């Protein structure tokens, strides 16, 4: 993350996601620039407070007025209460950024009485800076707004702009829920190893490290997964024998296609208030 140009930020909710953001912002301030941060959070982590203090960021200044940007990182069901608590930080020129799942741009704009709103969907690896966050900005947002949002989200990992809000349901189904699919792969691989005779602990370690290491290699080399897969696969070898099963007509691809379609549908239903 590059140096922060001293924006006035108000953060509403600093749990897992909000806390990860603050940690990254403190690190950015250490590299230069500045930050004036107001935090509304019942249990703000003391180590984050110390990290901000150490780099000279201004935390919870007195006489706080409207912020340049208000960031909502509370659970979606807490948004109505959080919006009330954020009132004093929201002025006519305030940009709003939300990482709340499922809360639409229109809803946020209406509740807060602003036009420049951005909706982002991070994922859990963001808590260690290795996630991917997709965002969509309301049409009233400027290029400067998008640049600030990308900068503020970068502590969570990669940032991807999405042009159409409707596609946030797909983002939710792919990168938002996606870590769970990968963990399931690790679980299933460990279970298969155990069935073939390895003890449970060894099976779990082999599966976990294989999934983590394969992901890390993909990121660090930047090579497409298909190419990395071909590197492991010799003609007539063991990997090919397994891939023949995984790539069969009833193999992994159609299962994932159905899984993602189910998640997209669920996200759409929840967005319409049909799913509870
Ligand atoms: N964690 C992820 O990987 C992830 C991924 C995708 C999207 N998200 C989205 O990110 C948002 C935050 O998730 P999270 O995992 O960071 O949740 P979290 O750890 O529960 O953090 C939310 C924090 O906000 C606080 N809070 C609740 N109501 C508040 C209010 N009215 N004003 C100020 N603070 C309030 C909570 O305090 P209490 O605990 O005392 O209630 C909590 O500390 C959610 O909307 C979620 O959909 C998270």
Short mmCIF file of C-alpha atoms and ligand atoms in Angstrom, two decimals:
data_model
loop_
_atom_site.label_atom_id
_atom_site.label_comp_id
_atom_site.label_asym_id
_atom_site.label_seq_id
_atom_site.Cartn_x
_atom_site.Cartn_y
_atom_site.Cartn_z
CA UNK A 1 0.00 0.00 0.00
CA UNK A 2 1.36 3.45 -0.93
CA UNK A 3 1.56 6.36 1.52
CA UNK A 4 -1.78 7.76 2.61
CA UNK A 5 -2.47 11.37 1.69
CA UNK A 6 -3.80 12.30 5.13
CA UNK A 7 -7.47 11.55 4.57
CA UNK A 8 -9.95 11.94 7.39
CA UNK A 9 -11.41 8.47 7.77
CA UNK A 10 -14.21 7.30 10.05
CA UNK A 11 -14.37 3.54 10.57
CA UNK A 12 -17.59 2.08 11.89
CA UNK A 13 -16.90 -1.41 13.24
CA UNK A 14 -13.34 -2.67 13.74
CA UNK A 15 -13.64 -6.45 14.20
CA UNK A 16 -11.90 -8.97 11.94
CA UNK A 17 -12.17 -6.96 8.70
CA UNK A 18 -12.07 -3.43 10.14
CA UNK A 19 -9.12 -4.42 12.32
CA UNK A 20 -7.20 -5.79 9.33
CA UNK A 21 -7.82 -2.50 7.52
CA UNK A 22 -6.55 -0.42 10.45
CA UNK A 23 -3.41 -2.55 10.69
CA UNK A 24 -2.68 -1.92 7.00
CA UNK A 25 -3.45 1.78 7.25
CA UNK A 26 -1.01 2.16 10.16
CA UNK A 27 1.64 0.45 8.05
CA UNK A 28 0.90 2.85 5.15
CA UNK A 29 1.25 5.86 7.42
CA UNK A 30 4.60 4.50 8.62
CA UNK A 31 5.78 4.77 5.00
CA UNK A 32 4.65 8.39 4.68
CA UNK A 33 1.65 10.71 4.50
CA UNK A 34 -0.82 10.73 7.35
CA UNK A 35 -4.21 9.65 8.59
CA UNK A 36 -6.85 11.09 10.87
CA UNK A 37 -8.98 8.19 12.00
CA UNK A 38 -12.16 8.11 14.03
CA UNK A 39 -13.19 4.65 15.15
CA UNK A 40 -16.65 3.66 16.33
CA UNK A 41 -16.19 0.22 17.85
CA UNK A 42 -17.22 -1.03 21.29
CA UNK A 43 -14.08 -3.19 21.70
CA UNK A 44 -11.31 -1.43 19.77
CA UNK A 45 -8.13 -3.52 19.94
CA UNK A 46 -5.47 -1.79 22.08
CA UNK A 47 -2.65 -3.08 19.88
CA UNK A 48 -4.20 -1.28 16.89
CA UNK A 49 -4.42 1.88 18.95
CA UNK A 50 -0.72 1.51 19.80
CA UNK A 51 0.18 0.83 16.15
CA UNK A 52 -1.59 4.03 15.06
CA UNK A 53 0.03 6.00 17.84
CA UNK A 54 3.49 4.68 16.93
CA UNK A 55 3.27 6.04 13.38
CA UNK A 56 1.79 9.40 14.40
CA UNK A 57 -1.72 8.86 13.03
CA UNK A 58 -4.36 10.96 14.76
CA UNK A 59 -6.94 8.74 16.47
CA UNK A 60 -10.37 10.00 17.51
CA UNK A 61 -9.65 13.73 17.39
CA UNK A 62 -11.97 16.03 19.36
CA UNK A 63 -14.57 18.10 17.46
CA UNK A 64 -14.80 15.57 14.63
CA UNK A 65 -16.94 16.75 11.76
CA UNK A 66 -17.73 15.07 8.45
CA UNK A 67 -15.01 12.70 7.27
CA UNK A 68 -13.56 12.40 3.75
CA UNK A 69 -14.61 8.77 3.82
CA UNK A 70 -16.73 6.68 6.17
CA UNK A 71 -15.99 2.95 6.12
CA UNK A 72 -18.66 0.52 7.33
CA UNK A 73 -17.21 -2.81 8.54
CA UNK A 74 -20.05 -4.03 10.75
CA UNK A 75 -22.23 -7.08 10.09
CA UNK A 76 -25.01 -6.25 7.61
CA UNK A 77 -27.69 -6.61 10.28
CA UNK A 78 -25.91 -3.92 12.34
CA UNK A 79 -26.00 -1.39 9.48
CA UNK A 80 -29.12 0.49 10.61
CA UNK A 81 -27.67 1.13 14.09
CA UNK A 82 -24.20 1.84 12.68
CA UNK A 83 -25.64 4.37 10.23
CA UNK A 84 -27.13 6.28 13.16
CA UNK A 85 -23.77 6.25 14.95
CA UNK A 86 -22.06 7.47 11.79
CA UNK A 87 -24.38 10.46 11.23
CA UNK A 88 -21.91 13.05 12.52
CA UNK A 89 -19.22 11.81 10.14
CA UNK A 90 -21.37 11.97 7.01
CA UNK A 91 -21.55 15.33 5.23
CA UNK A 92 -22.47 16.30 1.66
CA UNK A 93 -18.89 15.64 0.44
CA UNK A 94 -18.37 12.37 2.29
CA UNK A 95 -17.60 9.21 0.36
CA UNK A 96 -18.98 5.99 1.86
CA UNK A 97 -17.27 2.60 1.58
CA UNK A 98 -18.89 -0.59 2.82
CA UNK A 99 -17.48 -4.10 3.17
CA UNK A 100 -20.85 -5.39 4.40
CA UNK A 101 -22.11 -8.39 2.45
CA UNK A 102 -25.32 -7.82 0.54
CA UNK A 103 -26.08 -4.20 1.47
CA UNK A 104 -26.82 -2.47 -1.84
CA UNK A 105 -25.55 0.87 -3.10
CA UNK A 106 -29.11 2.20 -3.33
CA UNK A 107 -29.92 1.19 0.24
CA UNK A 108 -26.77 2.80 1.64
CA UNK A 109 -27.28 5.97 -0.36
CA UNK A 110 -30.88 6.24 0.82
CA UNK A 111 -30.14 5.56 4.51
CA UNK A 112 -27.15 7.89 4.64
CA UNK A 113 -28.41 10.58 2.27
CA UNK A 114 -25.30 10.53 0.06
CA UNK A 115 -24.64 9.65 -3.58
CA UNK A 116 -20.98 8.66 -3.58
CA UNK A 117 -21.12 5.13 -2.18
CA UNK A 118 -18.91 2.09 -2.82
CA UNK A 119 -19.72 -1.50 -1.99
CA UNK A 120 -16.90 -3.99 -1.55
CA UNK A 121 -16.75 -7.75 -0.96
CA UNK A 122 -13.55 -8.92 0.73
CA UNK A 123 -12.79 -12.51 1.72
CA UNK A 124 -11.35 -14.10 4.87
CA UNK A 125 -7.70 -14.30 3.71
CA UNK A 126 -7.93 -10.49 3.78
CA UNK A 127 -7.42 -10.80 7.52
CA UNK A 128 -3.77 -11.68 6.76
CA UNK A 129 -3.46 -9.39 3.72
CA UNK A 130 -3.77 -12.30 1.22
CA UNK A 131 -7.39 -11.86 0.19
CA UNK A 132 -9.09 -10.40 -2.85
CA UNK A 133 -11.65 -7.63 -2.58
CA UNK A 134 -13.98 -6.76 -5.45
CA UNK A 135 -15.82 -3.45 -5.36
CA UNK A 136 -18.47 -1.57 -7.28
CA UNK A 137 -18.83 2.21 -7.12
CA UNK A 138 -22.02 4.24 -7.63
CA UNK A 139 -22.01 6.27 -10.84
CA UNK A 140 -21.64 9.50 -8.82
CA UNK A 141 -18.15 8.39 -7.67
CA UNK A 142 -15.13 10.10 -9.21
CA UNK A 143 -11.81 8.64 -10.34
CA UNK A 144 -10.31 10.09 -7.16
CA UNK A 145 -12.92 8.28 -5.07
CA UNK A 146 -12.03 4.97 -6.71
CA UNK A 147 -8.31 5.57 -6.20
CA UNK A 148 -8.84 6.32 -2.48
CA UNK A 149 -11.06 3.25 -2.07
CA UNK A 150 -8.51 1.00 -3.78
CA UNK A 151 -5.79 2.39 -1.55
CA UNK A 152 -7.82 1.90 1.63
CA UNK A 153 -8.79 -1.67 0.66
CA UNK A 154 -5.29 -2.74 -0.37
CA UNK A 155 -4.26 -3.95 3.14
CA UNK A 156 -6.66 -6.87 2.59
CA UNK A 157 -4.82 -8.01 -0.56
CA UNK A 158 -5.67 -7.65 -4.26
CA UNK A 159 -8.44 -5.24 -5.28
CA UNK A 160 -10.68 -5.75 -8.33
CA UNK A 161 -13.13 -3.18 -9.68
CA UNK A 162 -16.46 -4.60 -10.94
CA UNK A 163 -18.50 -2.54 -13.38
CA UNK A 164 -22.01 -3.73 -12.61
CA UNK A 165 -23.51 -4.15 -9.13
CA UNK A 166 -25.55 -7.19 -10.20
CA UNK A 167 -22.26 -9.09 -10.61
CA UNK A 168 -21.48 -8.68 -6.90
CA UNK A 169 -23.65 -11.80 -6.43
CA UNK A 170 -21.15 -13.68 -8.61
CA UNK A 171 -18.22 -12.17 -6.70
CA UNK A 172 -19.85 -13.31 -3.46
CA UNK A 173 -20.24 -16.84 -4.86
CA UNK A 174 -16.67 -17.04 -6.17
CA UNK A 175 -14.21 -15.12 -3.98
CA UNK A 176 -16.44 -14.32 -0.98
CA UNK A 177 -17.55 -17.90 -0.33
CA UNK A 178 -14.61 -19.42 -2.26
CA UNK A 179 -12.24 -19.96 0.68
CA UNK A 180 -14.77 -22.47 2.06
CA UNK A 181 -14.60 -24.48 -1.17
CA UNK A 182 -10.82 -24.66 -0.87
CA UNK A 183 -11.01 -25.75 2.78
CA UNK A 184 -13.46 -28.45 1.77
CA UNK A 185 -10.97 -29.62 -0.85
CA UNK A 186 -8.32 -29.90 1.89
CA UNK A 187 -10.76 -31.82 4.11
CA UNK A 188 -11.79 -34.20 1.33
CA UNK A 189 -8.17 -34.80 0.30
CA UNK A 190 -7.25 -35.61 3.92
CA UNK A 191 -10.23 -37.98 4.22
CA UNK A 192 -9.18 -39.77 1.02
CA UNK A 193 -5.61 -40.07 2.32
CA UNK A 194 -6.89 -41.58 5.55
CA UNK A 195 -9.03 -44.07 3.64
CA UNK A 196 -5.88 -45.12 1.76
CA UNK A 197 -4.12 -45.88 5.06
CA UNK A 198 -2.41 -42.74 6.38
CA UNK A 199 -3.10 -41.83 10.00
CA UNK A 200 -5.51 -38.93 10.48
CA UNK A 201 -2.94 -36.33 11.64
CA UNK A 202 -0.44 -37.06 8.86
CA UNK A 203 -3.24 -37.03 6.30
CA UNK A 204 -4.44 -33.63 7.54
CA UNK A 205 -0.92 -32.16 7.48
CA UNK A 206 -0.21 -33.43 3.96
CA UNK A 207 -3.53 -32.13 2.62
CA UNK A 208 -3.32 -28.74 4.34
CA UNK A 209 0.24 -28.08 3.26
CA UNK A 210 -0.48 -29.24 -0.28
CA UNK A 211 -3.42 -26.87 -0.70
CA UNK A 212 -1.55 -23.96 0.92
CA UNK A 213 1.67 -24.62 -0.99
CA UNK A 214 -0.08 -25.01 -4.36
CA UNK A 215 -1.86 -21.69 -3.78
CA UNK A 216 1.35 -19.96 -2.78
CA UNK A 217 3.20 -21.30 -5.84
CA UNK A 218 0.41 -20.07 -8.12
CA UNK A 219 0.60 -16.59 -6.58
CA UNK A 220 4.37 -16.33 -6.45
CA UNK A 221 5.05 -17.58 -9.99
CA UNK A 222 2.02 -15.83 -11.49
CA UNK A 223 1.67 -18.87 -13.76
CA UNK A 224 -1.86 -19.87 -14.83
CA UNK A 225 -3.24 -22.84 -12.85
CA UNK A 226 -3.57 -24.87 -16.04
CA UNK A 227 0.16 -24.54 -16.71
CA UNK A 228 1.09 -25.47 -13.13
CA UNK A 229 -1.23 -28.46 -13.34
CA UNK A 230 0.49 -29.63 -16.54
CA UNK A 231 3.88 -29.39 -14.78
CA UNK A 232 2.73 -31.97 -12.21
CA UNK A 233 1.20 -34.29 -14.78
CA UNK A 234 3.38 -36.78 -16.66
CA UNK A 235 1.75 -38.86 -19.38
CA UNK A 236 0.63 -42.19 -17.97
CA UNK A 237 1.57 -41.17 -14.41
CA UNK A 238 -0.23 -41.01 -11.09
CA UNK A 239 -1.50 -37.42 -11.41
CA UNK A 240 -3.00 -38.21 -14.79
CA UNK A 241 -4.82 -41.19 -13.31
CA UNK A 242 -6.43 -38.92 -10.70
CA UNK A 243 -7.15 -36.13 -13.18
CA UNK A 244 -8.96 -38.58 -15.47
CA UNK A 245 -11.45 -38.97 -12.62
CA UNK A 246 -11.55 -35.27 -11.67
CA UNK A 247 -11.98 -34.15 -15.28
CA UNK A 248 -14.63 -36.69 -16.22
CA UNK A 249 -18.08 -35.52 -17.33
CA UNK A 250 -19.29 -35.90 -13.73
CA UNK A 251 -16.02 -34.58 -12.25
CA UNK A 252 -15.03 -31.38 -10.48
CA UNK A 253 -15.99 -28.75 -13.09
CA UNK A 254 -19.74 -29.52 -13.27
CA UNK A 255 -19.92 -29.84 -9.47
CA UNK A 256 -18.27 -26.43 -9.01
CA UNK A 257 -20.50 -24.97 -11.73
CA UNK A 258 -23.57 -26.11 -9.77
CA UNK A 259 -22.10 -24.95 -6.44
CA UNK A 260 -21.33 -21.46 -7.73
CA UNK A 261 -24.76 -21.21 -9.40
CA UNK A 262 -26.41 -22.16 -6.07
CA UNK A 263 -24.40 -19.49 -4.23
CA UNK A 264 -25.23 -16.85 -6.86
CA UNK A 265 -28.91 -17.68 -6.53
CA UNK A 266 -28.74 -17.55 -2.74
CA UNK A 267 -26.98 -14.18 -2.86
CA UNK A 268 -29.68 -12.83 -5.23
CA UNK A 269 -32.48 -14.16 -3.02
CA UNK A 270 -30.90 -12.65 0.10
CA UNK A 271 -30.50 -9.36 -1.79
CA UNK A 272 -34.24 -9.36 -2.52
CA UNK A 273 -34.94 -10.12 1.14
CA UNK A 274 -36.36 -13.52 0.22
CA UNK A 275 -33.85 -15.68 2.06
CA UNK A 276 -33.98 -14.26 5.57
N1 LIG B 1 -14.54 -11.48 7.88
C1 LIG B 1 -14.52 -11.67 6.56
O1 LIG B 1 -13.68 -12.34 6.01
C2 LIG B 1 -15.53 -11.00 5.66
C3 LIG B 1 -15.60 -11.39 4.32
C4 LIG B 1 -16.52 -10.75 3.49
C5 LIG B 1 -17.32 -9.75 3.99
N2 LIG B 1 -17.23 -9.41 5.31
C6 LIG B 1 -18.10 -8.38 5.80
O2 LIG B 1 -17.37 -7.52 6.64
C7 LIG B 1 -18.24 -7.04 7.64
C8 LIG B 1 -17.53 -7.15 8.97
O3 LIG B 1 -17.22 -8.52 9.21
P1 LIG B 1 -16.22 -8.94 10.35
O4 LIG B 1 -15.89 -10.37 10.14
O5 LIG B 1 -15.14 -7.94 10.48
O6 LIG B 1 -17.22 -8.83 11.62
P2 LIG B 1 -16.84 -8.63 13.14
O7 LIG B 1 -15.51 -9.22 13.44
O8 LIG B 1 -18.04 -9.05 13.94
O9 LIG B 1 -16.67 -7.05 13.27
C9 LIG B 1 -17.74 -6.14 13.34
C10 LIG B 1 -17.45 -5.21 14.50
O10 LIG B 1 -18.39 -4.12 14.49
C11 LIG B 1 -18.82 -3.91 15.81
N3 LIG B 1 -20.15 -3.26 15.82
C12 LIG B 1 -21.36 -3.84 15.83
N4 LIG B 1 -22.34 -2.91 15.79
C13 LIG B 1 -21.73 -1.70 15.76
C14 LIG B 1 -22.20 -0.38 15.70
N5 LIG B 1 -23.50 -0.08 15.67
N6 LIG B 1 -21.30 0.61 15.67
C15 LIG B 1 -19.99 0.33 15.70
N7 LIG B 1 -19.47 -0.91 15.75
C16 LIG B 1 -20.34 -1.93 15.78
C17 LIG B 1 -18.85 -5.28 16.42
O11 LIG B 1 -18.84 -5.20 17.81
P3 LIG B 1 -19.56 -6.39 18.64
O12 LIG B 1 -18.76 -7.63 18.40
O13 LIG B 1 -19.49 -5.89 20.07
O14 LIG B 1 -20.96 -6.48 18.11
C18 LIG B 1 -17.57 -5.90 15.86
O15 LIG B 1 -16.44 -5.62 16.64
C19 LIG B 1 -19.52 -7.86 7.57
O16 LIG B 1 -20.57 -7.03 7.06
C20 LIG B 1 -19.22 -8.95 6.61
O17 LIG B 1 -20.35 -9.19 5.77
C21 LIG B 1 -16.35 -10.02 6.15
#
